[in-house]
Amino acid sequence: MPQRIPVQDAAADFKRGLKLRSLLIRAGYIASILVSLAQLRSGTLTEQQLIVWVLVPIPFLVLGAWEWGRFERAADELQREIVRDANSVAFRWTLVTLCVLLLAERAFTLPWVVALPAGLPPLTLTWEGSLLVGLLVWAMAFARAHRRRVGG
Amino acid sequence: MKNRLRSFRAERHWTQADLAERLGVSRQTIYAIENERYDPSLPLAFEMARLFGTTIEGLFVYEAPSR
């Protein structure tokens, strides 16, 4: 029978895990991408403004990658194993999911292959959609790997 | 893999956090090893055995998978 983690310990672990700087970088990263995408889609920007909005999220991307590296260097062997498990599962399942979506997109966007039901918008796999699929699969793989090793 | 980590730790009245600190790992790692959800690496197993003044065989019990 696995021993349960006392609530106080779990809360302390959670608080330790929530590093303010990491959180700020992640929030800034997500916000900058969302704002940047919204601006780029507005269709009202000049060429110079387009370039600026393309460049805005890049510092956050670089900071995010640096933070990730820092986390991996500071992690102990169990944490590394959980991330390794998650990466391995997520890579395979992201490929499978994207291939299925790609095939579905091809099937529904080529009218002579499968007739699209009337009134439905065409199914299109965008860059953002692909990225979200990857992130979602990785998050699920991480949760699975963590549950397997640590429980809860 | 079965192990006697919890009883060794209890004999010394150490918490999981105490042991984790002495070994330089997270408390989750100690929790996962005690509950047999994770088998430590060989270097960590040696560190544990050294810390408790025993051998790896005294701390861990290997059971070959049944065929």
Tab-separated table of C-alpha atoms in Angstrom:
chain	number	residue	atom	x	y	z
A	1	MET	CA	0.000	0.000	0.000
A	2	PRO	CA	1.740	3.237	-1.095
A	3	GLN	CA	2.191	5.807	1.658
A	4	ARG	CA	0.299	9.050	0.991
A	5	ILE	CA	2.193	12.345	0.938
A	6	PRO	CA	1.094	14.477	3.904
A	7	VAL	CA	-0.824	17.568	2.772
A	8	GLN	CA	1.726	19.949	4.333
A	9	ASP	CA	4.605	18.273	2.480
A	10	ALA	CA	2.730	18.337	-0.803
A	11	ALA	CA	1.909	22.021	-0.314
A	12	ALA	CA	5.543	22.816	0.533
A	13	ASP	CA	6.713	20.956	-2.574
A	14	PHE	CA	4.191	22.811	-4.674
A	15	LYS	CA	5.321	26.182	-3.311
A	16	ARG	CA	8.970	25.318	-3.939
A	17	GLY	CA	8.071	24.328	-7.483
A	18	LEU	CA	6.396	27.634	-8.180
A	19	LYS	CA	9.397	29.807	-8.800
A	20	LEU	CA	8.223	33.354	-9.371
A	21	ARG	CA	10.748	34.081	-12.094
A	22	SER	CA	9.819	30.974	-14.063
A	23	LEU	CA	6.160	31.825	-13.738
A	24	LEU	CA	6.725	35.377	-14.925
A	25	ILE	CA	8.762	34.169	-17.904
A	26	ARG	CA	6.082	31.646	-18.839
A	27	ALA	CA	3.287	34.202	-18.457
A	28	GLY	CA	5.267	36.732	-20.475
A	29	TYR	CA	6.020	34.130	-23.121
A	30	ILE	CA	2.363	33.108	-23.544
A	31	ALA	CA	1.096	36.699	-23.416
A	32	SER	CA	3.687	37.917	-25.924
A	33	ILE	CA	2.812	35.156	-28.390
A	34	LEU	CA	-0.937	35.770	-28.034
A	35	VAL	CA	-0.587	39.549	-28.419
A	36	SER	CA	1.839	39.100	-31.287
A	37	LEU	CA	-0.506	36.682	-33.098
A	38	ALA	CA	-3.456	39.017	-32.583
A	39	GLN	CA	-1.485	41.927	-34.021
A	40	LEU	CA	-0.193	39.908	-36.980
A	41	ARG	CA	-3.743	38.760	-37.785
A	42	SER	CA	-5.190	42.267	-37.581
A	43	GLY	CA	-4.122	42.967	-41.142
A	44	THR	CA	-3.554	46.652	-40.449
A	45	LEU	CA	0.214	46.651	-39.861
A	46	THR	CA	2.916	48.179	-41.982
A	47	GLU	CA	5.920	46.077	-43.016
A	48	GLN	CA	8.068	47.486	-40.201
A	49	GLN	CA	5.360	46.826	-37.613
A	50	LEU	CA	4.998	43.250	-38.881
A	51	ILE	CA	8.707	42.648	-38.309
A	52	VAL	CA	8.507	44.134	-34.802
A	53	TRP	CA	5.566	41.900	-33.815
A	54	VAL	CA	7.332	38.836	-35.220
A	55	LEU	CA	10.376	39.655	-33.068
A	56	VAL	CA	8.519	40.496	-29.817
A	57	PRO	CA	8.107	36.906	-28.469
A	58	ILE	CA	11.653	35.825	-29.340
A	59	PRO	CA	13.352	37.070	-26.122
A	60	PHE	CA	10.735	35.176	-24.113
A	61	LEU	CA	11.312	32.049	-26.215
A	62	VAL	CA	15.056	32.262	-25.565
A	63	LEU	CA	14.507	32.900	-21.839
A	64	GLY	CA	12.077	29.984	-21.698
A	65	ALA	CA	14.623	27.640	-23.307
A	66	TRP	CA	17.295	28.870	-20.862
A	67	GLU	CA	14.980	28.312	-17.861
A	68	TRP	CA	14.178	24.819	-19.129
A	69	GLY	CA	17.889	24.028	-19.342
A	70	ARG	CA	18.415	25.409	-15.850
A	71	PHE	CA	15.600	23.210	-14.516
A	72	GLU	CA	17.085	20.115	-16.161
A	73	ARG	CA	20.555	20.821	-14.767
A	74	ALA	CA	19.132	21.288	-11.254
A	75	ALA	CA	16.829	18.246	-11.455
A	76	ASP	CA	17.641	15.038	-9.615
A	77	GLU	CA	17.581	11.600	-11.211
A	78	LEU	CA	13.860	10.933	-10.635
A	79	GLN	CA	12.843	14.292	-12.093
A	80	ARG	CA	15.094	13.659	-15.110
A	81	GLU	CA	13.574	10.219	-15.543
A	82	ILE	CA	10.049	11.677	-15.450
A	83	VAL	CA	10.956	14.247	-18.119
A	84	ARG	CA	12.706	11.539	-20.195
A	85	ASP	CA	9.618	9.309	-19.969
A	86	ALA	CA	7.354	12.211	-20.929
A	87	ASN	CA	9.555	13.197	-23.887
A	88	SER	CA	9.712	9.667	-25.204
A	89	VAL	CA	5.956	9.071	-24.995
A	90	ALA	CA	5.063	12.577	-26.215
A	91	PHE	CA	7.326	12.376	-29.278
A	92	ARG	CA	5.690	9.174	-30.508
A	93	TRP	CA	2.120	10.243	-29.763
A	94	THR	CA	2.540	13.750	-31.170
A	95	LEU	CA	3.747	12.215	-34.426
A	96	VAL	CA	0.820	9.784	-34.489
A	97	THR	CA	-1.731	12.506	-33.644
A	98	LEU	CA	-0.329	14.929	-36.224
A	99	CYS	CA	-0.271	12.217	-38.905
A	100	VAL	CA	-3.908	11.337	-38.182
A	101	LEU	CA	-4.915	15.026	-38.275
A	102	LEU	CA	-2.931	15.561	-41.474
A	103	LEU	CA	-4.636	12.597	-43.134
A	104	ALA	CA	-8.033	13.837	-41.938
A	105	GLU	CA	-7.245	17.303	-43.271
A	106	ARG	CA	-6.235	15.896	-46.646
A	107	ALA	CA	-9.363	13.719	-46.754
A	108	PHE	CA	-11.742	16.562	-45.949
A	109	THR	CA	-10.092	19.332	-47.947
A	110	LEU	CA	-9.887	17.345	-51.168
A	111	PRO	CA	-13.545	17.189	-52.150
A	112	TRP	CA	-13.063	14.238	-54.491
A	113	VAL	CA	-11.783	12.053	-51.615
A	114	VAL	CA	-14.440	12.604	-48.958
A	115	ALA	CA	-17.358	14.964	-49.415
A	116	LEU	CA	-17.432	17.493	-46.579
A	117	PRO	CA	-20.842	17.608	-44.849
A	118	ALA	CA	-22.714	20.722	-45.891
A	119	GLY	CA	-22.235	23.776	-43.675
A	120	LEU	CA	-19.035	22.577	-42.005
A	121	PRO	CA	-15.919	24.738	-42.357
A	122	PRO	CA	-12.948	22.997	-43.990
A	123	LEU	CA	-10.674	21.194	-41.553
A	124	THR	CA	-7.275	22.834	-41.705
A	125	LEU	CA	-4.194	22.008	-39.674
A	126	THR	CA	-2.464	25.286	-38.830
A	127	TRP	CA	0.988	25.868	-37.333
A	128	GLU	CA	-0.657	27.008	-34.093
A	129	GLY	CA	-2.837	23.898	-34.052
A	130	SER	CA	0.178	21.622	-34.540
A	131	LEU	CA	2.041	23.386	-31.724
A	132	LEU	CA	-0.943	23.070	-29.402
A	133	VAL	CA	-1.271	19.359	-30.213
A	134	GLY	CA	2.407	18.876	-29.306
A	135	LEU	CA	2.082	20.819	-26.049
A	136	LEU	CA	-1.122	19.035	-25.063
A	137	VAL	CA	0.320	15.579	-25.745
A	138	TRP	CA	3.494	16.474	-23.814
A	139	ALA	CA	1.469	17.750	-20.830
A	140	MET	CA	-0.531	14.503	-20.786
A	141	ALA	CA	2.636	12.416	-21.103
A	142	PHE	CA	4.260	14.358	-18.241
A	143	ALA	CA	1.214	13.888	-16.000
A	144	ARG	CA	1.222	10.157	-16.799
A	145	ALA	CA	4.958	9.765	-16.115
A	146	HIS	CA	4.665	11.739	-12.870
A	147	ARG	CA	1.677	9.674	-11.683
A	148	ARG	CA	3.528	6.451	-12.476
A	149	ARG	CA	6.597	7.405	-10.449
A	150	VAL	CA	5.246	9.611	-7.679
A	151	GLY	CA	1.517	8.889	-7.650
A	152	GLY	CA	-1.283	11.301	-6.806
B	1	MET	CA	12.532	-3.615	-6.234
B	2	LYS	CA	11.846	-4.152	-2.543
B	3	ASN	CA	13.894	-2.128	-0.090
B	4	ARG	CA	14.315	-1.384	3.619
B	5	LEU	CA	14.812	2.327	3.199
B	6	ARG	CA	11.810	3.298	5.321
B	7	SER	CA	12.893	1.174	8.287
B	8	PHE	CA	16.508	2.395	8.072
B	9	ARG	CA	15.216	5.960	7.977
B	10	ALA	CA	12.781	5.380	10.852
B	11	GLU	CA	15.576	3.926	13.029
B	12	ARG	CA	17.355	7.272	12.749
B	13	HIS	CA	14.150	9.323	13.188
B	14	TRP	CA	14.764	11.073	9.892
B	15	THR	CA	11.963	12.476	7.785
B	16	GLN	CA	11.900	11.910	4.039
B	17	ALA	CA	13.025	15.530	3.665
B	18	ASP	CA	15.990	14.939	6.034
B	19	LEU	CA	17.142	11.947	4.028
B	20	ALA	CA	16.588	13.742	0.728
B	21	GLU	CA	18.748	16.621	1.913
B	22	ARG	CA	21.536	14.289	3.046
B	23	LEU	CA	21.517	12.554	-0.336
B	24	GLY	CA	21.081	15.701	-2.420
B	25	VAL	CA	17.862	14.547	-4.076
B	26	SER	CA	14.241	15.675	-3.909
B	27	ARG	CA	11.826	14.384	-1.254
B	28	GLN	CA	9.730	12.964	-4.075
B	29	THR	CA	12.631	10.709	-5.016
B	30	ILE	CA	12.775	9.264	-1.485
B	31	TYR	CA	8.993	8.857	-1.496
B	32	ALA	CA	9.064	7.075	-4.876
B	33	ILE	CA	11.889	4.723	-3.804
B	34	GLU	CA	10.241	3.847	-0.471
B	35	ASN	CA	7.003	3.037	-2.242
B	36	GLU	CA	8.835	0.927	-4.838
B	37	ARG	CA	7.746	3.120	-7.723
B	38	TYR	CA	11.310	3.991	-8.667
B	39	ASP	CA	14.600	2.078	-8.528
B	40	PRO	CA	17.507	4.420	-7.823
B	41	SER	CA	20.604	4.588	-9.986
B	42	LEU	CA	23.647	2.590	-8.870
B	43	PRO	CA	25.524	5.693	-7.606
B	44	LEU	CA	22.510	6.792	-5.520
B	45	ALA	CA	22.051	3.253	-4.162
B	46	PHE	CA	25.726	3.239	-3.112
B	47	GLU	CA	25.300	6.651	-1.463
B	48	MET	CA	22.283	5.367	0.467
B	49	ALA	CA	24.086	2.230	1.593
B	50	ARG	CA	27.092	4.281	2.690
B	51	LEU	CA	24.867	6.736	4.591
B	52	PHE	CA	23.164	3.921	6.513
B	53	GLY	CA	26.389	2.011	7.072
B	54	THR	CA	25.230	-1.046	5.182
B	55	THR	CA	25.598	-2.672	1.777
B	56	ILE	CA	23.377	-2.355	-1.256
B	57	GLU	CA	22.199	-5.935	-0.644
B	58	GLY	CA	21.325	-4.952	2.922
B	59	LEU	CA	19.170	-2.123	1.651
B	60	PHE	CA	17.662	-3.532	-1.530
B	61	VAL	CA	16.237	-6.960	-2.275
B	62	TYR	CA	16.379	-8.051	-5.877
B	63	GLU	CA	13.647	-10.427	-6.989
B	64	ALA	CA	14.168	-11.917	-10.424
B	65	PRO	CA	11.037	-11.676	-12.570
B	66	SER	CA	9.164	-14.984	-12.729
B	67	ARG	CA	9.428	-16.718	-16.116
